[in-house]
Amino acid sequence: MILKDVDSLLYVDTDVLFLRPIDDIWDFLRVFNSTQLAAMAPEHEIPKIGWYSRFARHPYYGTTGVNSGVMLMNLTRIRNAQFKNSVIPTGLTWEEMLYPLYQKYKNYITWGDQDLLNIIFSFNPEYLYLFPCQWNYRPDHCMYGSNCKGAEEEGISILHGNRGVYHDDKQPTFKALYEVIRDFSFEDNLIQSMYYPLQSKFLDTVHTLCGRLPQIFLKQIEKTMKKVYENKVVVNIGANFRL
């Protein structure tokens, strides 16, 4: 409602790290069907150990709910949509709906805006596109054993360090990756100043469940490094050939 001239945006929590080019996530906007107006990843992959399926006292999306730490929003569609709701029998606009829904459920909400979004999309599932879990990878995907097949196959695209794991010792693999990226100077060599330090730090985390899968943390970084290297080679060869 505030950004009236903005068609689409990507909302992320402050504790996410992109392990591949940000441009790639925008491609999901192109695969929205005619009704979808936002995209999020599931809160969990396994209902029996998910938070919403065990503890929520309000409606939530699907069988495990969704996590709003990474969210694509087509604001044009959101502004024009009518949303089904539990307040009145007819549809409401986004602006009309938010405050009444909050008033109805405020005593049952634990996770703020994320819970409200779950309530909204529980009544309007056709409006939501689901990201695969590797686009919002959290400790929950490995701390009880690996349960994100997409990350195992393709690597992690976006790492979400919720629960404060970048700054404590509960999930050392997440903390190691955060610290290497924090200390990386973007003028430095990717392999020597990022990739090798990551490999070294990950050796100290193999005793943890998340640390047993270092390849899923490195796979997308490796692909990006390869692209950067190939582009440099092509540019240098092209420049030398022109000379």
PDB file of C-alpha atoms in Angstrom:
ATOM      1  CA  MET A   1       0.000   0.000   0.000  1.00  0.00           C
ATOM      2  CA  ILE A   2       2.998   2.279   0.584  1.00  0.00           C
ATOM      3  CA  LEU A   3       5.042   1.381  -2.514  1.00  0.00           C
ATOM      4  CA  LYS A   4       2.272   2.199  -4.969  1.00  0.00           C
ATOM      5  CA  ASP A   5       4.601   2.559  -7.967  1.00  0.00           C
ATOM      6  CA  VAL A   6       6.442  -0.728  -7.342  1.00  0.00           C
ATOM      7  CA  ASP A   7       5.199  -3.728  -9.324  1.00  0.00           C
ATOM      8  CA  SER A   8       7.120  -6.525  -7.567  1.00  0.00           C
ATOM      9  CA  LEU A   9       9.616  -6.915  -4.754  1.00  0.00           C
ATOM     10  CA  LEU A  10      11.699  -9.470  -2.920  1.00  0.00           C
ATOM     11  CA  TYR A  11      11.365  -9.329   0.872  1.00  0.00           C
ATOM     12  CA  VAL A  12      14.019 -11.049   2.979  1.00  0.00           C
ATOM     13  CA  ASP A  13      14.838 -11.200   6.670  1.00  0.00           C
ATOM     14  CA  THR A  14      18.145  -9.628   7.694  1.00  0.00           C
ATOM     15  CA  ASP A  15      19.611 -13.053   8.520  1.00  0.00           C
ATOM     16  CA  VAL A  16      19.659 -14.512   5.001  1.00  0.00           C
ATOM     17  CA  LEU A  17      22.716 -15.105   2.829  1.00  0.00           C
ATOM     18  CA  PHE A  18      22.495 -15.524  -0.946  1.00  0.00           C
ATOM     19  CA  LEU A  19      24.715 -18.383  -2.111  1.00  0.00           C
ATOM     20  CA  ARG A  20      23.917 -17.758  -5.782  1.00  0.00           C
ATOM     21  CA  PRO A  21      23.091 -14.615  -7.812  1.00  0.00           C
ATOM     22  CA  ILE A  22      20.055 -12.728  -6.492  1.00  0.00           C
ATOM     23  CA  ASP A  23      18.795 -12.440 -10.079  1.00  0.00           C
ATOM     24  CA  ASP A  24      17.954 -16.143 -10.088  1.00  0.00           C
ATOM     25  CA  ILE A  25      15.125 -15.882  -7.568  1.00  0.00           C
ATOM     26  CA  TRP A  26      13.353 -13.262  -9.680  1.00  0.00           C
ATOM     27  CA  ASP A  27      12.855 -15.917 -12.345  1.00  0.00           C
ATOM     28  CA  PHE A  28      10.109 -17.447 -10.179  1.00  0.00           C
ATOM     29  CA  LEU A  29       7.892 -14.466 -10.999  1.00  0.00           C
ATOM     30  CA  ARG A  30       7.810 -15.719 -14.594  1.00  0.00           C
ATOM     31  CA  VAL A  31       6.383 -19.108 -13.562  1.00  0.00           C
ATOM     32  CA  PHE A  32       3.513 -17.731 -11.474  1.00  0.00           C
ATOM     33  CA  ASN A  33       0.187 -18.866 -12.877  1.00  0.00           C
ATOM     34  CA  SER A  34      -2.678 -16.414 -13.420  1.00  0.00           C
ATOM     35  CA  THR A  35      -3.742 -16.367  -9.738  1.00  0.00           C
ATOM     36  CA  GLN A  36      -0.448 -16.535  -7.838  1.00  0.00           C
ATOM     37  CA  LEU A  37       0.715 -13.257  -6.342  1.00  0.00           C
ATOM     38  CA  ALA A  38       3.365 -14.240  -3.780  1.00  0.00           C
ATOM     39  CA  ALA A  39       5.920 -16.995  -3.212  1.00  0.00           C
ATOM     40  CA  MET A  40       7.331 -18.521  -0.024  1.00  0.00           C
ATOM     41  CA  ALA A  41       8.940 -21.789   1.053  1.00  0.00           C
ATOM     42  CA  PRO A  42       7.325 -24.293   3.421  1.00  0.00           C
ATOM     43  CA  GLU A  43       8.079 -23.833   7.117  1.00  0.00           C
ATOM     44  CA  HIS A  44       9.037 -27.486   7.249  1.00  0.00           C
ATOM     45  CA  GLU A  45       9.200 -30.547   5.018  1.00  0.00           C
ATOM     46  CA  ILE A  46       7.972 -33.076   7.598  1.00  0.00           C
ATOM     47  CA  PRO A  47       4.643 -32.321   9.350  1.00  0.00           C
ATOM     48  CA  LYS A  48       5.354 -34.394  12.450  1.00  0.00           C
ATOM     49  CA  ILE A  49       8.349 -32.237  13.386  1.00  0.00           C
ATOM     50  CA  GLY A  50       7.081 -28.920  11.973  1.00  0.00           C
ATOM     51  CA  TRP A  51       6.191 -26.018  14.257  1.00  0.00           C
ATOM     52  CA  TYR A  52       2.790 -25.129  12.819  1.00  0.00           C
ATOM     53  CA  SER A  53       1.569 -28.701  12.576  1.00  0.00           C
ATOM     54  CA  ARG A  54       2.407 -29.241  16.262  1.00  0.00           C
ATOM     55  CA  PHE A  55       1.791 -25.921  17.999  1.00  0.00           C
ATOM     56  CA  ALA A  56      -0.208 -23.416  15.909  1.00  0.00           C
ATOM     57  CA  ARG A  57      -3.493 -22.185  17.366  1.00  0.00           C
ATOM     58  CA  HIS A  58      -4.615 -20.464  14.184  1.00  0.00           C
ATOM     59  CA  PRO A  59      -5.134 -21.465  10.520  1.00  0.00           C
ATOM     60  CA  TYR A  60      -1.974 -21.974   8.474  1.00  0.00           C
ATOM     61  CA  TYR A  61      -1.077 -22.803   4.887  1.00  0.00           C
ATOM     62  CA  GLY A  62      -1.017 -26.452   3.790  1.00  0.00           C
ATOM     63  CA  THR A  63       0.277 -29.148   6.120  1.00  0.00           C
ATOM     64  CA  THR A  64       3.331 -27.360   7.542  1.00  0.00           C
ATOM     65  CA  GLY A  65       2.750 -23.628   7.049  1.00  0.00           C
ATOM     66  CA  VAL A  66       5.109 -21.280   5.194  1.00  0.00           C
ATOM     67  CA  ASN A  67       8.140 -19.254   6.270  1.00  0.00           C
ATOM     68  CA  SER A  68       8.158 -15.558   5.359  1.00  0.00           C
ATOM     69  CA  GLY A  69      11.922 -15.039   5.676  1.00  0.00           C
ATOM     70  CA  VAL A  70      12.180 -15.071   1.872  1.00  0.00           C
ATOM     71  CA  MET A  71       9.114 -13.817   0.008  1.00  0.00           C
ATOM     72  CA  LEU A  72       8.517 -12.704  -3.561  1.00  0.00           C
ATOM     73  CA  MET A  73       5.536 -10.372  -3.900  1.00  0.00           C
ATOM     74  CA  ASN A  74       3.739  -9.219  -7.036  1.00  0.00           C
ATOM     75  CA  LEU A  75       2.399  -6.013  -5.493  1.00  0.00           C
ATOM     76  CA  THR A  76       0.254  -5.153  -8.500  1.00  0.00           C
ATOM     77  CA  ARG A  77      -1.669  -8.399  -8.144  1.00  0.00           C
ATOM     78  CA  ILE A  78      -1.856  -8.064  -4.352  1.00  0.00           C
ATOM     79  CA  ARG A  79      -3.358  -4.573  -4.628  1.00  0.00           C
ATOM     80  CA  ASN A  80      -5.996  -5.769  -7.118  1.00  0.00           C
ATOM     81  CA  ALA A  81      -6.963  -9.062  -5.449  1.00  0.00           C
ATOM     82  CA  GLN A  82      -9.993  -9.899  -3.325  1.00  0.00           C
ATOM     83  CA  PHE A  83      -9.090 -12.221  -0.451  1.00  0.00           C
ATOM     84  CA  LYS A  84     -11.313 -14.798   1.171  1.00  0.00           C
ATOM     85  CA  ASN A  85     -11.171 -14.498   4.947  1.00  0.00           C
ATOM     86  CA  SER A  86     -12.727 -15.546   8.248  1.00  0.00           C
ATOM     87  CA  VAL A  87     -14.047 -12.079   9.110  1.00  0.00           C
ATOM     88  CA  ILE A  88     -16.873 -11.541   6.618  1.00  0.00           C
ATOM     89  CA  PRO A  89     -18.446 -13.786   3.940  1.00  0.00           C
ATOM     90  CA  THR A  90     -17.301 -11.591   1.043  1.00  0.00           C
ATOM     91  CA  GLY A  91     -13.784 -10.855  -0.197  1.00  0.00           C
ATOM     92  CA  LEU A  92     -11.626  -8.063   1.179  1.00  0.00           C
ATOM     93  CA  THR A  93      -8.679  -6.202  -0.297  1.00  0.00           C
ATOM     94  CA  TRP A  94      -5.256  -6.643   1.303  1.00  0.00           C
ATOM     95  CA  GLU A  95      -5.553  -3.282   3.049  1.00  0.00           C
ATOM     96  CA  GLU A  96      -9.073  -3.954   4.296  1.00  0.00           C
ATOM     97  CA  MET A  97      -8.204  -7.408   5.571  1.00  0.00           C
ATOM     98  CA  LEU A  98      -4.996  -7.039   7.589  1.00  0.00           C
ATOM     99  CA  TYR A  99      -6.185  -5.191  10.678  1.00  0.00           C
ATOM    100  CA  PRO A 100      -9.428  -7.162  11.209  1.00  0.00           C
ATOM    101  CA  LEU A 101      -7.521 -10.442  10.845  1.00  0.00           C
ATOM    102  CA  TYR A 102      -4.893  -9.264  13.308  1.00  0.00           C
ATOM    103  CA  GLN A 103      -7.576  -8.244  15.804  1.00  0.00           C
ATOM    104  CA  LYS A 104      -9.236 -11.650  15.505  1.00  0.00           C
ATOM    105  CA  TYR A 105      -6.078 -13.732  15.928  1.00  0.00           C
ATOM    106  CA  LYS A 106      -3.676 -11.489  17.883  1.00  0.00           C
ATOM    107  CA  ASN A 107      -3.909 -13.610  21.040  1.00  0.00           C
ATOM    108  CA  TYR A 108      -2.947 -16.742  19.075  1.00  0.00           C
ATOM    109  CA  ILE A 109      -0.068 -15.347  17.025  1.00  0.00           C
ATOM    110  CA  THR A 110       3.512 -16.287  17.954  1.00  0.00           C
ATOM    111  CA  TRP A 111       5.580 -15.351  14.907  1.00  0.00           C
ATOM    112  CA  GLY A 112       4.128 -11.945  14.003  1.00  0.00           C
ATOM    113  CA  ASP A 113       3.741 -11.173  10.322  1.00  0.00           C
ATOM    114  CA  GLN A 114       4.567 -14.753   9.342  1.00  0.00           C
ATOM    115  CA  ASP A 115       1.576 -16.078  11.258  1.00  0.00           C
ATOM    116  CA  LEU A 116      -0.689 -13.474   9.679  1.00  0.00           C
ATOM    117  CA  LEU A 117       0.544 -14.461   6.216  1.00  0.00           C
ATOM    118  CA  ASN A 118      -0.135 -18.107   7.030  1.00  0.00           C
ATOM    119  CA  ILE A 119      -3.683 -17.217   8.050  1.00  0.00           C
ATOM    120  CA  ILE A 120      -4.236 -15.226   4.837  1.00  0.00           C
ATOM    121  CA  PHE A 121      -2.941 -17.950   2.534  1.00  0.00           C
ATOM    122  CA  SER A 122      -4.741 -20.713   4.417  1.00  0.00           C
ATOM    123  CA  PHE A 123      -7.946 -19.136   3.095  1.00  0.00           C
ATOM    124  CA  ASN A 124      -6.402 -18.304  -0.313  1.00  0.00           C
ATOM    125  CA  PRO A 125      -4.001 -21.132  -1.224  1.00  0.00           C
ATOM    126  CA  GLU A 126      -4.456 -20.492  -4.939  1.00  0.00           C
ATOM    127  CA  TYR A 127      -2.677 -17.144  -4.518  1.00  0.00           C
ATOM    128  CA  LEU A 128       0.605 -18.670  -3.300  1.00  0.00           C
ATOM    129  CA  TYR A 129       3.512 -20.206  -5.206  1.00  0.00           C
ATOM    130  CA  LEU A 130       5.715 -22.518  -3.117  1.00  0.00           C
ATOM    131  CA  PHE A 131       9.493 -22.202  -3.400  1.00  0.00           C
ATOM    132  CA  PRO A 132      11.518 -25.406  -3.038  1.00  0.00           C
ATOM    133  CA  CYS A 133      13.151 -25.619   0.399  1.00  0.00           C
ATOM    134  CA  GLN A 134      16.674 -24.807  -0.873  1.00  0.00           C
ATOM    135  CA  TRP A 135      15.510 -21.209  -1.437  1.00  0.00           C
ATOM    136  CA  ASN A 136      14.950 -20.709   2.293  1.00  0.00           C
ATOM    137  CA  TYR A 137      17.247 -23.221   3.976  1.00  0.00           C
ATOM    138  CA  ARG A 138      17.157 -23.104   7.783  1.00  0.00           C
ATOM    139  CA  PRO A 139      18.642 -25.151  10.640  1.00  0.00           C
ATOM    140  CA  ASP A 140      15.354 -27.095  10.758  1.00  0.00           C
ATOM    141  CA  HIS A 141      16.321 -28.678   7.436  1.00  0.00           C
ATOM    142  CA  CYS A 142      19.339 -30.453   8.920  1.00  0.00           C
ATOM    143  CA  MET A 143      19.391 -30.262  12.744  1.00  0.00           C
ATOM    144  CA  TYR A 144      17.142 -33.353  13.022  1.00  0.00           C
ATOM    145  CA  GLY A 145      18.694 -35.008   9.972  1.00  0.00           C
ATOM    146  CA  SER A 146      18.593 -33.860   6.363  1.00  0.00           C
ATOM    147  CA  ASN A 147      15.042 -33.292   5.095  1.00  0.00           C
ATOM    148  CA  CYS A 148      15.474 -30.900   2.158  1.00  0.00           C
ATOM    149  CA  LYS A 149      15.910 -33.056  -0.937  1.00  0.00           C
ATOM    150  CA  GLY A 150      16.238 -30.016  -3.190  1.00  0.00           C
ATOM    151  CA  ALA A 151      19.324 -28.843  -1.298  1.00  0.00           C
ATOM    152  CA  GLU A 152      20.843 -32.331  -1.455  1.00  0.00           C
ATOM    153  CA  GLU A 153      20.403 -32.344  -5.229  1.00  0.00           C
ATOM    154  CA  GLU A 154      21.102 -28.704  -6.175  1.00  0.00           C
ATOM    155  CA  GLY A 155      22.762 -27.165  -3.127  1.00  0.00           C
ATOM    156  CA  ILE A 156      21.464 -24.331  -0.973  1.00  0.00           C
ATOM    157  CA  SER A 157      20.394 -21.214  -2.862  1.00  0.00           C
ATOM    158  CA  ILE A 158      19.520 -18.989   0.116  1.00  0.00           C
ATOM    159  CA  LEU A 159      20.712 -19.695   3.658  1.00  0.00           C
ATOM    160  CA  HIS A 160      18.438 -18.428   6.435  1.00  0.00           C
ATOM    161  CA  GLY A 161      20.223 -18.269   9.782  1.00  0.00           C
ATOM    162  CA  ASN A 162      17.216 -17.930  12.041  1.00  0.00           C
ATOM    163  CA  ARG A 163      17.389 -18.843  15.739  1.00  0.00           C
ATOM    164  CA  GLY A 164      20.496 -16.605  15.939  1.00  0.00           C
ATOM    165  CA  VAL A 165      22.726 -19.390  14.629  1.00  0.00           C
ATOM    166  CA  TYR A 166      25.253 -17.045  12.981  1.00  0.00           C
ATOM    167  CA  HIS A 167      26.162 -15.727  16.422  1.00  0.00           C
ATOM    168  CA  ASP A 168      26.120 -18.731  18.757  1.00  0.00           C
ATOM    169  CA  ASP A 169      27.637 -22.210  18.665  1.00  0.00           C
ATOM    170  CA  LYS A 170      24.464 -24.275  18.248  1.00  0.00           C
ATOM    171  CA  GLN A 171      24.907 -24.715  14.475  1.00  0.00           C
ATOM    172  CA  PRO A 172      28.623 -24.242  13.687  1.00  0.00           C
ATOM    173  CA  THR A 173      28.182 -24.906   9.952  1.00  0.00           C
ATOM    174  CA  PHE A 174      25.860 -21.906   9.604  1.00  0.00           C
ATOM    175  CA  LYS A 175      28.152 -19.778  11.755  1.00  0.00           C
ATOM    176  CA  ALA A 176      31.235 -20.795   9.736  1.00  0.00           C
ATOM    177  CA  LEU A 177      29.661 -19.798   6.433  1.00  0.00           C
ATOM    178  CA  TYR A 178      28.430 -16.505   7.845  1.00  0.00           C
ATOM    179  CA  GLU A 179      31.860 -15.610   9.223  1.00  0.00           C
ATOM    180  CA  VAL A 180      33.675 -16.418   5.980  1.00  0.00           C
ATOM    181  CA  ILE A 181      31.267 -14.277   3.937  1.00  0.00           C
ATOM    182  CA  ARG A 182      31.409 -11.507   6.574  1.00  0.00           C
ATOM    183  CA  ASP A 183      35.205 -11.408   6.354  1.00  0.00           C
ATOM    184  CA  PHE A 184      35.413 -11.743   2.569  1.00  0.00           C
ATOM    185  CA  SER A 185      36.651  -8.718   0.643  1.00  0.00           C
ATOM    186  CA  PHE A 186      34.943  -8.683  -2.728  1.00  0.00           C
ATOM    187  CA  GLU A 187      38.162  -7.583  -4.388  1.00  0.00           C
ATOM    188  CA  ASP A 188      39.851 -10.818  -3.262  1.00  0.00           C
ATOM    189  CA  ASN A 189      40.149 -14.109  -5.097  1.00  0.00           C
ATOM    190  CA  LEU A 190      36.989 -16.185  -4.558  1.00  0.00           C
ATOM    191  CA  ILE A 191      38.797 -19.497  -4.338  1.00  0.00           C
ATOM    192  CA  GLN A 192      41.598 -18.460  -1.988  1.00  0.00           C
ATOM    193  CA  SER A 193      39.658 -16.031   0.202  1.00  0.00           C
ATOM    194  CA  MET A 194      36.243 -17.717   0.352  1.00  0.00           C
ATOM    195  CA  TYR A 195      36.203 -21.298  -0.886  1.00  0.00           C
ATOM    196  CA  TYR A 196      39.337 -22.608   0.828  1.00  0.00           C
ATOM    197  CA  PRO A 197      38.487 -20.978   4.209  1.00  0.00           C
ATOM    198  CA  LEU A 198      34.984 -22.484   3.978  1.00  0.00           C
ATOM    199  CA  GLN A 199      36.347 -25.951   3.349  1.00  0.00           C
ATOM    200  CA  SER A 200      38.754 -25.566   6.280  1.00  0.00           C
ATOM    201  CA  LYS A 201      36.051 -24.346   8.690  1.00  0.00           C
ATOM    202  CA  PHE A 202      33.607 -27.034   7.611  1.00  0.00           C
ATOM    203  CA  LEU A 203      36.102 -29.725   8.673  1.00  0.00           C
ATOM    204  CA  ASP A 204      35.499 -28.586  12.246  1.00  0.00           C
ATOM    205  CA  THR A 205      31.718 -29.070  11.943  1.00  0.00           C
ATOM    206  CA  VAL A 206      31.479 -32.649  10.646  1.00  0.00           C
ATOM    207  CA  HIS A 207      30.525 -33.883  14.133  1.00  0.00           C
ATOM    208  CA  THR A 208      27.143 -32.087  13.783  1.00  0.00           C
ATOM    209  CA  LEU A 209      24.142 -33.234  11.752  1.00  0.00           C
ATOM    210  CA  CYS A 210      24.250 -30.130   9.553  1.00  0.00           C
ATOM    211  CA  GLY A 211      28.025 -30.404   9.190  1.00  0.00           C
ATOM    212  CA  ARG A 212      27.768 -33.894   7.732  1.00  0.00           C
ATOM    213  CA  LEU A 213      26.541 -32.356   4.462  1.00  0.00           C
ATOM    214  CA  PRO A 214      29.174 -29.740   3.541  1.00  0.00           C
ATOM    215  CA  GLN A 215      28.541 -30.245  -0.167  1.00  0.00           C
ATOM    216  CA  ILE A 216      25.039 -28.738   0.034  1.00  0.00           C
ATOM    217  CA  PHE A 217      26.516 -25.513   1.457  1.00  0.00           C
ATOM    218  CA  LEU A 218      29.232 -25.374  -1.211  1.00  0.00           C
ATOM    219  CA  LYS A 219      27.517 -26.533  -4.409  1.00  0.00           C
ATOM    220  CA  GLN A 220      25.991 -23.205  -5.501  1.00  0.00           C
ATOM    221  CA  ILE A 221      29.108 -21.286  -4.454  1.00  0.00           C
ATOM    222  CA  GLU A 222      31.167 -23.635  -6.641  1.00  0.00           C
ATOM    223  CA  LYS A 223      28.848 -23.006  -9.600  1.00  0.00           C
ATOM    224  CA  THR A 224      29.123 -19.244  -9.132  1.00  0.00           C
ATOM    225  CA  MET A 225      32.926 -19.398  -8.914  1.00  0.00           C
ATOM    226  CA  LYS A 226      33.012 -21.453 -12.102  1.00  0.00           C
ATOM    227  CA  LYS A 227      30.876 -18.870 -13.925  1.00  0.00           C
ATOM    228  CA  VAL A 228      33.050 -16.001 -12.695  1.00  0.00           C
ATOM    229  CA  TYR A 229      36.191 -17.817 -13.804  1.00  0.00           C
ATOM    230  CA  GLU A 230      34.749 -18.719 -17.211  1.00  0.00           C
ATOM    231  CA  ASN A 231      33.585 -15.143 -17.795  1.00  0.00           C
ATOM    232  CA  LYS A 232      37.035 -13.800 -16.955  1.00  0.00           C
ATOM    233  CA  VAL A 233      38.691 -16.283 -19.292  1.00  0.00           C
ATOM    234  CA  VAL A 234      36.300 -15.459 -22.136  1.00  0.00           C
ATOM    235  CA  VAL A 235      36.713 -11.701 -21.606  1.00  0.00           C
ATOM    236  CA  ASN A 236      40.511 -11.946 -21.462  1.00  0.00           C
ATOM    237  CA  ILE A 237      40.699 -14.192 -24.507  1.00  0.00           C
ATOM    238  CA  GLY A 238      38.348 -11.879 -26.380  1.00  0.00           C
ATOM    239  CA  ALA A 239      40.399  -8.814 -25.459  1.00  0.00           C
ATOM    240  CA  ASN A 240      43.670 -10.479 -26.492  1.00  0.00           C
ATOM    241  CA  PHE A 241      42.149 -11.679 -29.748  1.00  0.00           C
ATOM    242  CA  ARG A 242      40.996  -8.161 -30.633  1.00  0.00           C
ATOM    243  CA  LEU A 243      44.483  -6.883 -29.940  1.00  0.00           C
TER     244      LEU A 243
END
